[in-house]
Tab-separated table of C-alpha atoms in Angstrom:
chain	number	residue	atom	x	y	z
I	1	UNK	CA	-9.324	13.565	10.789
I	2	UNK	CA	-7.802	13.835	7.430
I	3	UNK	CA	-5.208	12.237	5.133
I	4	UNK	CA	-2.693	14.576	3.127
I	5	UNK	CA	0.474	13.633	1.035
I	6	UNK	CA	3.108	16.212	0.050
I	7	UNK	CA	4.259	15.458	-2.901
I	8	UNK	CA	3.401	17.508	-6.083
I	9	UNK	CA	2.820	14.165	-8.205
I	10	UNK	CA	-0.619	13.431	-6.232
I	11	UNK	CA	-2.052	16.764	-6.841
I	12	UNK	CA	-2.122	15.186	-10.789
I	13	UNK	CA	-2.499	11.362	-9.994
I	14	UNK	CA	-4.539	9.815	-7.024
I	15	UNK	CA	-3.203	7.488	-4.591
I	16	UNK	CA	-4.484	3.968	-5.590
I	17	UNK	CA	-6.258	2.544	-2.453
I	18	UNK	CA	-8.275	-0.367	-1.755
I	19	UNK	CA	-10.614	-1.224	1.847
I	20	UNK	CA	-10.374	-5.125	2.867
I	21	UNK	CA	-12.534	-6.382	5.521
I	22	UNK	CA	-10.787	-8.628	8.004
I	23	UNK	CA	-12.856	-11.669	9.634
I	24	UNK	CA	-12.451	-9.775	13.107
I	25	UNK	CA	-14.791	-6.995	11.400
I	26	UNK	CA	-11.937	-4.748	11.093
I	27	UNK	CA	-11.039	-2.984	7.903
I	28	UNK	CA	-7.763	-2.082	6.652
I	29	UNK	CA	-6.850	0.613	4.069
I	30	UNK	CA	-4.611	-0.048	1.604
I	31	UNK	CA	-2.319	3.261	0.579
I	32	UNK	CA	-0.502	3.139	-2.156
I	33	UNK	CA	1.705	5.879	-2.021
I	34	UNK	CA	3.422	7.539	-4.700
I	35	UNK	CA	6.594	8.615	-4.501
I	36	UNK	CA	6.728	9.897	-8.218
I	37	UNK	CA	6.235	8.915	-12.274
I	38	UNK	CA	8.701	7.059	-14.265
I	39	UNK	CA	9.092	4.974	-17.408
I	40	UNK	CA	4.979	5.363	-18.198
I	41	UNK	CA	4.495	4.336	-14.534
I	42	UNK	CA	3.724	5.576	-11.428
I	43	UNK	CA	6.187	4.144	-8.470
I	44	UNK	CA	4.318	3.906	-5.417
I	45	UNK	CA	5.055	2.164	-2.262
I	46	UNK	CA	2.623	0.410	0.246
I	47	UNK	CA	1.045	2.091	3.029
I	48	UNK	CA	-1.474	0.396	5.460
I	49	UNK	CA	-3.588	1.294	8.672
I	50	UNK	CA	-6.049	-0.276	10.434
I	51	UNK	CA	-9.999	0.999	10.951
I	52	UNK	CA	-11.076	-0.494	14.287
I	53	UNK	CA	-15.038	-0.828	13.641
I	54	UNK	CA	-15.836	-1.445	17.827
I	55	UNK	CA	-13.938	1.683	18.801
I	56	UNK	CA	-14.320	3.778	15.451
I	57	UNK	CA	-10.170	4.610	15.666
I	58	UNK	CA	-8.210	4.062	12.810
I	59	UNK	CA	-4.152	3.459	12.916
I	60	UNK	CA	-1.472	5.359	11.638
I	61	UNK	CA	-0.198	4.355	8.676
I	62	UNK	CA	2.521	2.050	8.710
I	63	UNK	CA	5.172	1.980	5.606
I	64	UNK	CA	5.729	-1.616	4.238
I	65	UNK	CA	8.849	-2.629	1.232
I	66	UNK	CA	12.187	-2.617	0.869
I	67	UNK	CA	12.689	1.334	0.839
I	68	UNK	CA	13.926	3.930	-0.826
I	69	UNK	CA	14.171	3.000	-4.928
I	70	UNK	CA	11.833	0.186	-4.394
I	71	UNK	CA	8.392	0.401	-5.577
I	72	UNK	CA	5.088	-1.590	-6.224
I	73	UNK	CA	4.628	-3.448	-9.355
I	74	UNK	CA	1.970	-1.417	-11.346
I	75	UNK	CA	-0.069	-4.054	-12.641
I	76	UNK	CA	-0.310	-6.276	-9.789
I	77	UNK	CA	0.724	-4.527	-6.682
I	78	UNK	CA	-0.879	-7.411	-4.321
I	79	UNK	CA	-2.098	-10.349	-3.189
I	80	UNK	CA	-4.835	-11.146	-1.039
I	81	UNK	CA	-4.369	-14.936	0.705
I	82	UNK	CA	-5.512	-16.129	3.508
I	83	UNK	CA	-9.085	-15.456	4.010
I	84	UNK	CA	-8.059	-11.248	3.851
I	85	UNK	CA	-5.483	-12.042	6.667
I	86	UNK	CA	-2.393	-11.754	5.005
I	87	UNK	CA	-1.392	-9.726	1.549
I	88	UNK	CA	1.602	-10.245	-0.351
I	89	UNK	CA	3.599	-7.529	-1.948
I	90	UNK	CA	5.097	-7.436	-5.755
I	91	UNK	CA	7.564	-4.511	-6.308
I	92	UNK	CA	10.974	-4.033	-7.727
I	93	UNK	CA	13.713	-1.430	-8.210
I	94	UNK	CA	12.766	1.306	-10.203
I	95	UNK	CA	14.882	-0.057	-13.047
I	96	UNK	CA	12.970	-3.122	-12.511
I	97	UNK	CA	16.048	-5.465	-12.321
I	98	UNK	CA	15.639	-6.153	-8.891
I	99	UNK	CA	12.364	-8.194	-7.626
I	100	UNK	CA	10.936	-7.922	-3.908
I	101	UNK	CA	7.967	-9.851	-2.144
I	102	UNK	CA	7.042	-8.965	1.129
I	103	UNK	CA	4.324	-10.895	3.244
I	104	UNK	CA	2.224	-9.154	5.820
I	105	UNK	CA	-0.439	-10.207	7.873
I	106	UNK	CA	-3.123	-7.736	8.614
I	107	UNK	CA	-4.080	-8.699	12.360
């Protein structure tokens, strides 16, 4: 099994990532893509599959935001609430005039 991105960006910068344990045992990986570099930041969009523990299978990563031209906020990208259960996204445009949230729970 093996991850790979195509874009000549994340040959220079990693892909942020982070693991979260669930309370079912599950983990979930965290992705954040990038997409590319632009005023002193990368923009990068959320990506996240799901590592079943029992089974040892992990999901295919599902694409979260708005889309196309809107990307995660660099300093805080997201929120953890609900016990690990849920995250909440911060992004915006890439001119940064136009704010986004987007809620998703993990199980």
């Amino acid at each position: 099994m093996g991850y790979y991105t195509v874009t000549k960006i994340t040959s220079v910068y990693a892909c942020p990532q982070t693991i979260i344990e669930g309370s079912d045992g599950d983990l979930y990986w965290v992705l954040q893509e990038i997409k590319g570099k632009g005023n002193d930041k990368l923009l990068t969009y959320p990506r996240i599959g799901k590592v079943n523990m029992k089974n040892n299978t992990v999901t295919d990563l599902k694409t979260f935001g708005k889309g196309e031209g809107y990307y995660l906020d660099p300093k805080y990208p997201f929120l953890e609430t609900d016990k690990s259960e849920t995250l909440v996204f911060f992004g915006a445009d890439k001119a940064g005039k136009e704010l986004w949230f987007a809620r998703v729970k993990l199980k």
